[in-house]
Amino acid sequence: MCIATDRIARRAKCWGIAFLLASLVPASLHAADPAPFELSGPSLRVMVMRGAQSLPIAQVPSLSEGDQLSIEADLPDEQGARYILASAFLRGATNPPPKDWVRFAETWKKKANDRALTVTVPKGARQMVLFLVPDTGGAEGTLTDAVRGKPGEFVRATQDLNQASLDRSRLDAFMAAIRAQENTHPEFLRGVAPMLANSLSMKLNEECLSRVVELQAACLLDNRESLVLADVHSSSMAETLTGAPTDLALQLSATREAGYGYYSAYIGVVRDVAKIFGAFSNPQFDYLPTLSVRKGDGIGLLLNAAPSFQKPKSVMVVAMPAIEADSPPRLRNAADAPICAVRAGTVLPVEGAPLIYSTAYARDVKLALKAATGEMAELPVTARADRGGYVLAGADLPSTFKGTVQGHLYGHWGFDRLEGPDFTLQLPDGGGWAVEGEAPALVVGRDNGLVLKGGAPACVESVTIRQGDGPVQSIGWKVQGRDGLALTLPLAERRPGTIDLAVKYQGVAQPSTITLRSYAQASRLDGLLLHTGDRQALLSGQRLDQVESVEIAGVILRPDGLTRDGSIDRLRLAMQGEGVVPRQGSQVSAWVSLHDGRTVGLAVTIAAPRPQIGLLSKEVTPGAPGGSADLALDGDEVLPDSGRLVFSVEAKGETHLTAADAIEVAPIDGSAALRLTTADGLRLESPQVMVATLDPDALAPLFGPLRFRLARGGEVSDWQPLVTLARLPRIEGVVCEAKEGDCTIRGRDLFLIDAVGTTPNLDQAAQVAHGYTGSALKVPAPRDGKLYLRLRDAPANVVTLPAA
């Protein structure tokens, strides 16, 4: 067994599958370990009738007023100890139930009516609890007094035990699926485990998947008590049924609580129950909580302590489903495109409720299909956590179901109808494929985009291209809408001529073939723009990828980047060597050399010089304290997102500044620029100097290195570096523990930190994981009372954080 004291925080793996109930005294760091729920207790058989329909208890998520329950203890024939089976209805924490809401049956009686309970949920009841009580004189009265004396304790106990049992069902489903893969195909765990964790809302240690195959399963199931993440429920089963968060990875907690390992919702529930049962201790009875494992009409009980048949005798407490309106889960369609239903085993991805995988609440789930002809059909589906949704058991549909078909998922949730999401399914229709719109003029020498239209793009198995007797080449595609395939034809290395495209459906032997024609296109030169004083020019036209160089009055310019704007190519040219471009207004000719050896002449007019400016000075002003006031930035190279930048520019050469000029500020990645004018942050000091004020809020959500340029009418100057805009983490404080020898940074947005070190050059710095969502970060102890941070937005600069 595990030993308590100071090592508790390091031994989560010592606990059992279920999370532990503490002793009747509140748990502390030095308390002895409670026992796990590993003891199999007795079983009960429960059927629930609502109106004329009867369901086993495993299929009933909640009870309703008027439901009739048949309850019987499933004890072996050689059962030695006699148990009294008791049921009690509750009507809230502040309203004790009447005496006749507590019923008893003697399980050892031969007549079925004497050993079983048949009860009807009374009007006003909100909770139900069952007890197995050792046969003791006066037990009925003592139990009735306990239920009526402190109903609130039992209300809370039933809620928490219900929640713990549902969480346990998810844990059992996760472990069973992992072990099944381990025993059959352990090499598949790397693909199956993340889907299981997402479906069942479980914590996944991704480091386990990098281990050797034989060790992956054991690693994934290590520290099992912390695997169960919070579902959206917090205090009632009604909230549990609403579904799980979509992005579970960001829900992982790194908070240790009271020495019980990493925090889990399951741990929180069972620890609360431990406190509740402390109120019932008396010389005659000791109340023993149980977790319920429901299968069919059976409720198997799991205990965390062996029952006592000596005083105080153990009373096993069994939580029944809450008495409330059923709240079927709101399942969501997780597919972002039509789904091909040509084969059995097709997955309908859903999000919203891990309980559809771990319980039998959802039953008789089917997919209703409607063809374009109006014909209806139904297909059975099965919930598969390892596949991330419902799986079609078969796909034998009438021949009228072709092309795009609409499907609706539905079934039953307990006694109520379960309405699931709608899906768009597709099946091959035999109609072939055609080019969207007019056949394009495909040009060899570069890749060409193409869109095909057909009946079932989701069912396309392959797309190939072939020219003449040449080899067949597979190409990629993307489904576009309900009837489109977006292709990129690789024609860079092909010659002009006919091209055959073959589109093959899943399950169809013969592909659909489309014949297209490709053409050679010579370069078309529209114009060459060159400003006096520039060392670069811009050539516009078509097929400019064939340009090798341009000569203007003995000056050689070579390609320095090609962009396309629709059908127009724009080729940037950079000057080679130290040549001089003719003066403004000169009429000269440019000679354009192509890769195929041809030379084409082009008349050029040298334009006026572009405006030119330079950075004169700048000053960064930190913003108002917002949780990061202690961060010391490095000079004026970094602009915090809460600060302000004031910078000045000066005119260069023959440029004179005017009030009509604007300064553009933009990231270096080419994002949209912020335009500063005299109306919003730009002031003209003189024709030579201009002062600008930059508020980072105007650039949100942009960040990183910024650059600036002058804009005047249709002319702009060259881009120049300005400053690095950095988002700062909101640090609330740094706490250092002398005993542990390390520190903890607490705050928000800690994912903005890339690394933390103890020296300015960040030697052996601790890296912060990408996407980190915690509010506390363990870091090494500082050497000089300071920690040094590298921000993700400004990796070239170091930020200082006092840690004394």
PDB file of C-alpha atoms in Angstrom, residues 72-264:
ATOM      1  CA  GLU A  72     -34.742  -6.388  -5.886  1.00  0.00           C
ATOM      2  CA  ALA A  73     -31.447  -7.350  -4.299  1.00  0.00           C
ATOM      3  CA  ASP A  74     -29.521  -9.821  -6.461  1.00  0.00           C
ATOM      4  CA  LEU A  75     -27.928 -11.875  -3.680  1.00  0.00           C
ATOM      5  CA  PRO A  76     -26.492 -15.404  -3.945  1.00  0.00           C
ATOM      6  CA  ASP A  77     -28.509 -18.329  -2.624  1.00  0.00           C
ATOM      7  CA  GLU A  78     -25.889 -18.966   0.054  1.00  0.00           C
ATOM      8  CA  GLN A  79     -26.022 -15.360   1.300  1.00  0.00           C
ATOM      9  CA  GLY A  80     -25.223 -15.490   5.030  1.00  0.00           C
ATOM     10  CA  ALA A  81     -25.919 -11.960   6.218  1.00  0.00           C
ATOM     11  CA  ARG A  82     -29.468 -10.659   6.022  1.00  0.00           C
ATOM     12  CA  TYR A  83     -30.010  -7.300   4.408  1.00  0.00           C
ATOM     13  CA  ILE A  84     -32.935  -4.986   4.526  1.00  0.00           C
ATOM     14  CA  LEU A  85     -33.474  -3.196   1.212  1.00  0.00           C
ATOM     15  CA  ALA A  86     -34.673   0.371   1.732  1.00  0.00           C
ATOM     16  CA  SER A  87     -35.701   3.106  -0.670  1.00  0.00           C
ATOM     17  CA  ALA A  88     -36.177   6.765   0.195  1.00  0.00           C
ATOM     18  CA  PHE A  89     -37.410   9.706  -1.844  1.00  0.00           C
ATOM     19  CA  LEU A  90     -36.173  13.214  -1.075  1.00  0.00           C
ATOM     20  CA  ARG A  91     -37.677  16.567  -1.946  1.00  0.00           C
ATOM     21  CA  GLY A  92     -34.757  18.905  -1.477  1.00  0.00           C
ATOM     22  CA  ALA A  93     -32.298  19.925   1.192  1.00  0.00           C
ATOM     23  CA  THR A  94     -34.706  22.020   3.263  1.00  0.00           C
ATOM     24  CA  ASN A  95     -37.894  19.942   3.042  1.00  0.00           C
ATOM     25  CA  PRO A  96     -37.842  16.625   4.988  1.00  0.00           C
ATOM     26  CA  PRO A  97     -39.766  13.849   3.212  1.00  0.00           C
ATOM     27  CA  PRO A  98     -42.860  12.237   4.808  1.00  0.00           C
ATOM     28  CA  LYS A  99     -42.396   8.901   6.548  1.00  0.00           C
ATOM     29  CA  ASP A 100     -44.243   6.960   3.870  1.00  0.00           C
ATOM     30  CA  TRP A 101     -41.616   8.009   1.323  1.00  0.00           C
ATOM     31  CA  VAL A 102     -39.237   5.547   3.043  1.00  0.00           C
ATOM     32  CA  ARG A 103     -39.977   1.884   2.206  1.00  0.00           C
ATOM     33  CA  PHE A 104     -38.368  -1.380   3.320  1.00  0.00           C
ATOM     34  CA  ALA A 105     -38.157  -4.997   2.096  1.00  0.00           C
ATOM     35  CA  GLU A 106     -36.585  -8.054   3.729  1.00  0.00           C
ATOM     36  CA  THR A 107     -34.361  -9.577   1.049  1.00  0.00           C
ATOM     37  CA  TRP A 108     -34.262 -13.052   2.601  1.00  0.00           C
ATOM     38  CA  LYS A 109     -38.006 -13.649   2.283  1.00  0.00           C
ATOM     39  CA  LYS A 110     -39.176 -16.346  -0.135  1.00  0.00           C
ATOM     40  CA  LYS A 111     -42.100 -14.452  -1.585  1.00  0.00           C
ATOM     41  CA  ALA A 112     -41.135 -11.989  -4.293  1.00  0.00           C
ATOM     42  CA  ASN A 113     -43.524  -9.348  -2.944  1.00  0.00           C
ATOM     43  CA  ASP A 114     -41.830  -9.488   0.450  1.00  0.00           C
ATOM     44  CA  ARG A 115     -38.185  -9.398  -0.674  1.00  0.00           C
ATOM     45  CA  ALA A 116     -38.569  -6.764  -3.425  1.00  0.00           C
ATOM     46  CA  LEU A 117     -39.776  -3.181  -3.535  1.00  0.00           C
ATOM     47  CA  THR A 118     -42.299  -1.778  -5.961  1.00  0.00           C
ATOM     48  CA  VAL A 119     -42.429   1.996  -5.552  1.00  0.00           C
ATOM     49  CA  THR A 120     -43.851   4.915  -7.488  1.00  0.00           C
ATOM     50  CA  VAL A 121     -42.024   8.230  -7.678  1.00  0.00           C
ATOM     51  CA  PRO A 122     -44.289  10.582  -5.689  1.00  0.00           C
ATOM     52  CA  LYS A 123     -45.198  14.082  -6.740  1.00  0.00           C
ATOM     53  CA  GLY A 124     -42.664  16.609  -5.486  1.00  0.00           C
ATOM     54  CA  ALA A 125     -39.800  14.112  -5.171  1.00  0.00           C
ATOM     55  CA  ARG A 126     -36.425  15.299  -6.525  1.00  0.00           C
ATOM     56  CA  GLN A 127     -33.941  12.610  -5.459  1.00  0.00           C
ATOM     57  CA  MET A 128     -34.005   8.901  -4.698  1.00  0.00           C
ATOM     58  CA  VAL A 129     -31.563   6.830  -2.683  1.00  0.00           C
ATOM     59  CA  LEU A 130     -31.368   3.104  -1.905  1.00  0.00           C
ATOM     60  CA  PHE A 131     -29.877   1.438   1.164  1.00  0.00           C
ATOM     61  CA  LEU A 132     -28.748  -2.083   1.983  1.00  0.00           C
ATOM     62  CA  VAL A 133     -29.012  -2.291   5.800  1.00  0.00           C
ATOM     63  CA  PRO A 134     -27.878  -5.250   7.895  1.00  0.00           C
ATOM     64  CA  ASP A 135     -30.843  -6.827   9.672  1.00  0.00           C
ATOM     65  CA  THR A 136     -30.811  -5.129  13.078  1.00  0.00           C
ATOM     66  CA  GLY A 137     -33.638  -4.420  15.445  1.00  0.00           C
ATOM     67  CA  GLY A 138     -34.845  -0.859  14.986  1.00  0.00           C
ATOM     68  CA  ALA A 139     -32.931  -0.318  11.738  1.00  0.00           C
ATOM     69  CA  GLU A 140     -36.025   0.929   9.934  1.00  0.00           C
ATOM     70  CA  GLY A 141     -36.697   3.628  12.472  1.00  0.00           C
ATOM     71  CA  THR A 142     -33.080   4.728  12.718  1.00  0.00           C
ATOM     72  CA  LEU A 143     -32.717   4.994   8.952  1.00  0.00           C
ATOM     73  CA  THR A 144     -36.026   6.856   8.579  1.00  0.00           C
ATOM     74  CA  ASP A 145     -34.985   9.336  11.253  1.00  0.00           C
ATOM     75  CA  ALA A 146     -31.614   9.872   9.559  1.00  0.00           C
ATOM     76  CA  VAL A 147     -33.173  10.568   6.165  1.00  0.00           C
ATOM     77  CA  ARG A 148     -35.812  12.900   7.571  1.00  0.00           C
ATOM     78  CA  GLY A 149     -33.454  14.516  10.072  1.00  0.00           C
ATOM     79  CA  LYS A 150     -30.770  15.604   7.588  1.00  0.00           C
ATOM     80  CA  PRO A 151     -32.252  15.390   4.096  1.00  0.00           C
ATOM     81  CA  GLY A 152     -29.757  17.899   2.710  1.00  0.00           C
ATOM     82  CA  GLU A 153     -26.829  15.581   3.400  1.00  0.00           C
ATOM     83  CA  PHE A 154     -28.465  12.783   1.412  1.00  0.00           C
ATOM     84  CA  VAL A 155     -29.443  15.184  -1.386  1.00  0.00           C
ATOM     85  CA  ARG A 156     -25.828  16.236  -1.832  1.00  0.00           C
ATOM     86  CA  ALA A 157     -24.609  12.643  -1.482  1.00  0.00           C
ATOM     87  CA  THR A 158     -26.928  11.363  -4.226  1.00  0.00           C
ATOM     88  CA  GLN A 159     -25.890  14.163  -6.561  1.00  0.00           C
ATOM     89  CA  ASP A 160     -22.181  13.605  -6.041  1.00  0.00           C
ATOM     90  CA  LEU A 161     -22.343   9.811  -6.107  1.00  0.00           C
ATOM     91  CA  ASN A 162     -24.307   9.986  -9.359  1.00  0.00           C
ATOM     92  CA  GLN A 163     -21.684  12.243 -10.855  1.00  0.00           C
ATOM     93  CA  ALA A 164     -18.834  10.056  -9.610  1.00  0.00           C
ATOM     94  CA  SER A 165     -20.489   6.953 -11.067  1.00  0.00           C
ATOM     95  CA  LEU A 166     -20.906   8.649 -14.456  1.00  0.00           C
ATOM     96  CA  ASP A 167     -17.264   9.748 -14.396  1.00  0.00           C
ATOM     97  CA  ARG A 168     -16.302   6.209 -13.470  1.00  0.00           C
ATOM     98  CA  SER A 169     -18.171   4.917 -16.509  1.00  0.00           C
ATOM     99  CA  ARG A 170     -16.046   7.152 -18.769  1.00  0.00           C
ATOM    100  CA  LEU A 171     -12.853   5.974 -17.078  1.00  0.00           C
ATOM    101  CA  ASP A 172     -13.859   2.324 -17.468  1.00  0.00           C
ATOM    102  CA  ALA A 173     -14.665   2.836 -21.152  1.00  0.00           C
ATOM    103  CA  PHE A 174     -11.312   4.559 -21.759  1.00  0.00           C
ATOM    104  CA  MET A 175      -9.317   1.868 -19.963  1.00  0.00           C
ATOM    105  CA  ALA A 176     -11.162  -0.979 -21.675  1.00  0.00           C
ATOM    106  CA  ALA A 177     -10.518   0.503 -25.103  1.00  0.00           C
ATOM    107  CA  ILE A 178      -6.827   1.110 -24.381  1.00  0.00           C
ATOM    108  CA  ARG A 179      -6.376  -2.428 -23.071  1.00  0.00           C
ATOM    109  CA  ALA A 180      -8.205  -3.886 -26.057  1.00  0.00           C
ATOM    110  CA  GLN A 181      -5.755  -2.177 -28.412  1.00  0.00           C
ATOM    111  CA  GLU A 182      -2.836  -3.298 -26.255  1.00  0.00           C
ATOM    112  CA  ASN A 183      -3.958  -6.913 -26.537  1.00  0.00           C
ATOM    113  CA  THR A 184      -4.694  -6.846 -30.268  1.00  0.00           C
ATOM    114  CA  HIS A 185      -2.932  -4.042 -32.126  1.00  0.00           C
ATOM    115  CA  PRO A 186      -0.738  -2.026 -29.750  1.00  0.00           C
ATOM    116  CA  GLU A 187       0.821  -0.268 -32.728  1.00  0.00           C
ATOM    117  CA  PHE A 188      -2.517   1.478 -33.327  1.00  0.00           C
ATOM    118  CA  LEU A 189      -2.534   3.226 -29.944  1.00  0.00           C
ATOM    119  CA  ARG A 190      -0.824   6.317 -31.342  1.00  0.00           C
ATOM    120  CA  GLY A 191      -3.840   6.954 -33.573  1.00  0.00           C
ATOM    121  CA  VAL A 192      -6.611   5.625 -31.316  1.00  0.00           C
ATOM    122  CA  ALA A 193      -5.658   7.144 -27.953  1.00  0.00           C
ATOM    123  CA  PRO A 194      -6.149  10.832 -28.897  1.00  0.00           C
ATOM    124  CA  MET A 195      -9.578  10.066 -30.368  1.00  0.00           C
ATOM    125  CA  LEU A 196     -10.583   8.137 -27.243  1.00  0.00           C
ATOM    126  CA  ALA A 197      -9.445  10.970 -25.000  1.00  0.00           C
ATOM    127  CA  ASN A 198     -11.402  13.513 -27.031  1.00  0.00           C
ATOM    128  CA  SER A 199     -14.557  11.386 -27.173  1.00  0.00           C
ATOM    129  CA  LEU A 200     -14.596  10.498 -23.477  1.00  0.00           C
ATOM    130  CA  SER A 201     -13.190  13.764 -22.139  1.00  0.00           C
ATOM    131  CA  MET A 202     -10.069  12.139 -20.688  1.00  0.00           C
ATOM    132  CA  LYS A 203      -6.596  13.471 -20.024  1.00  0.00           C
ATOM    133  CA  LEU A 204      -4.037  12.170 -22.490  1.00  0.00           C
ATOM    134  CA  ASN A 205      -0.321  12.083 -21.772  1.00  0.00           C
ATOM    135  CA  GLU A 206       0.979  12.490 -25.312  1.00  0.00           C
ATOM    136  CA  GLU A 207       4.522  11.697 -24.209  1.00  0.00           C
ATOM    137  CA  CYS A 208       3.371   8.079 -23.819  1.00  0.00           C
ATOM    138  CA  LEU A 209       2.780   7.802 -27.563  1.00  0.00           C
ATOM    139  CA  SER A 210       6.467   8.483 -28.262  1.00  0.00           C
ATOM    140  CA  ARG A 211       7.532   5.407 -26.275  1.00  0.00           C
ATOM    141  CA  VAL A 212       8.050   1.948 -27.676  1.00  0.00           C
ATOM    142  CA  VAL A 213       4.839   0.163 -28.579  1.00  0.00           C
ATOM    143  CA  GLU A 214       5.013  -2.296 -25.683  1.00  0.00           C
ATOM    144  CA  LEU A 215       5.059   0.503 -23.066  1.00  0.00           C
ATOM    145  CA  GLN A 216       2.457   2.862 -24.485  1.00  0.00           C
ATOM    146  CA  ALA A 217      -0.679   1.352 -22.915  1.00  0.00           C
ATOM    147  CA  ALA A 218       0.801   1.099 -19.420  1.00  0.00           C
ATOM    148  CA  CYS A 219       1.979   4.692 -19.637  1.00  0.00           C
ATOM    149  CA  LEU A 220      -1.434   5.958 -20.812  1.00  0.00           C
ATOM    150  CA  LEU A 221      -3.159   4.287 -17.852  1.00  0.00           C
ATOM    151  CA  ASP A 222      -0.625   5.502 -15.300  1.00  0.00           C
ATOM    152  CA  ASN A 223      -1.948   7.969 -12.702  1.00  0.00           C
ATOM    153  CA  ARG A 224      -5.457   6.790 -13.559  1.00  0.00           C
ATOM    154  CA  GLU A 225      -7.062   8.851 -10.799  1.00  0.00           C
ATOM    155  CA  SER A 226      -6.260  12.049 -12.740  1.00  0.00           C
ATOM    156  CA  LEU A 227      -7.422  10.864 -16.152  1.00  0.00           C
ATOM    157  CA  VAL A 228     -11.053  11.969 -15.834  1.00  0.00           C
ATOM    158  CA  LEU A 229     -11.423  15.590 -16.888  1.00  0.00           C
ATOM    159  CA  ALA A 230     -14.303  17.867 -16.023  1.00  0.00           C
ATOM    160  CA  ASP A 231     -17.314  17.389 -18.206  1.00  0.00           C
ATOM    161  CA  VAL A 232     -19.556  20.421 -18.388  1.00  0.00           C
ATOM    162  CA  HIS A 233     -21.510  19.136 -15.394  1.00  0.00           C
ATOM    163  CA  SER A 234     -20.571  20.509 -11.987  1.00  0.00           C
ATOM    164  CA  SER A 235     -23.336  19.772  -9.523  1.00  0.00           C
ATOM    165  CA  SER A 236     -26.205  17.899 -11.206  1.00  0.00           C
ATOM    166  CA  MET A 237     -26.643  15.158 -13.745  1.00  0.00           C
ATOM    167  CA  ALA A 238     -28.780  17.422 -15.893  1.00  0.00           C
ATOM    168  CA  GLU A 239     -25.690  19.509 -16.555  1.00  0.00           C
ATOM    169  CA  THR A 240     -23.683  16.357 -17.206  1.00  0.00           C
ATOM    170  CA  LEU A 241     -25.913  15.428 -20.099  1.00  0.00           C
ATOM    171  CA  THR A 242     -25.375  18.666 -22.002  1.00  0.00           C
ATOM    172  CA  GLY A 243     -22.080  17.451 -23.443  1.00  0.00           C
ATOM    173  CA  ALA A 244     -18.337  17.856 -23.279  1.00  0.00           C
ATOM    174  CA  PRO A 245     -16.286  20.882 -24.301  1.00  0.00           C
ATOM    175  CA  THR A 246     -15.105  20.757 -27.909  1.00  0.00           C
ATOM    176  CA  ASP A 247     -11.460  21.533 -27.295  1.00  0.00           C
ATOM    177  CA  LEU A 248     -10.437  19.258 -24.442  1.00  0.00           C
ATOM    178  CA  ALA A 249      -6.709  19.793 -24.780  1.00  0.00           C
ATOM    179  CA  LEU A 250      -6.959  23.322 -23.374  1.00  0.00           C
ATOM    180  CA  GLN A 251      -8.902  22.035 -20.310  1.00  0.00           C
ATOM    181  CA  LEU A 252      -5.987  20.085 -18.812  1.00  0.00           C
ATOM    182  CA  SER A 253      -5.171  21.316 -15.348  1.00  0.00           C
ATOM    183  CA  ALA A 254      -1.738  21.485 -13.776  1.00  0.00           C
ATOM    184  CA  THR A 255      -2.937  22.383 -10.287  1.00  0.00           C
ATOM    185  CA  ARG A 256      -2.095  20.169  -7.347  1.00  0.00           C
ATOM    186  CA  GLU A 257      -4.691  20.151  -4.605  1.00  0.00           C
ATOM    187  CA  ALA A 258      -4.156  18.991  -1.011  1.00  0.00           C
ATOM    188  CA  GLY A 259      -1.572  16.409  -1.964  1.00  0.00           C
ATOM    189  CA  TYR A 260      -3.988  14.407  -4.083  1.00  0.00           C
ATOM    190  CA  GLY A 261      -2.090  14.593  -7.329  1.00  0.00           C
ATOM    191  CA  TYR A 262      -3.174  16.592 -10.333  1.00  0.00           C
ATOM    192  CA  TYR A 263      -6.660  17.983  -9.886  1.00  0.00           C
ATOM    193  CA  SER A 264      -9.570  16.149 -11.532  1.00  0.00           C
TER     194      SER A 264
END
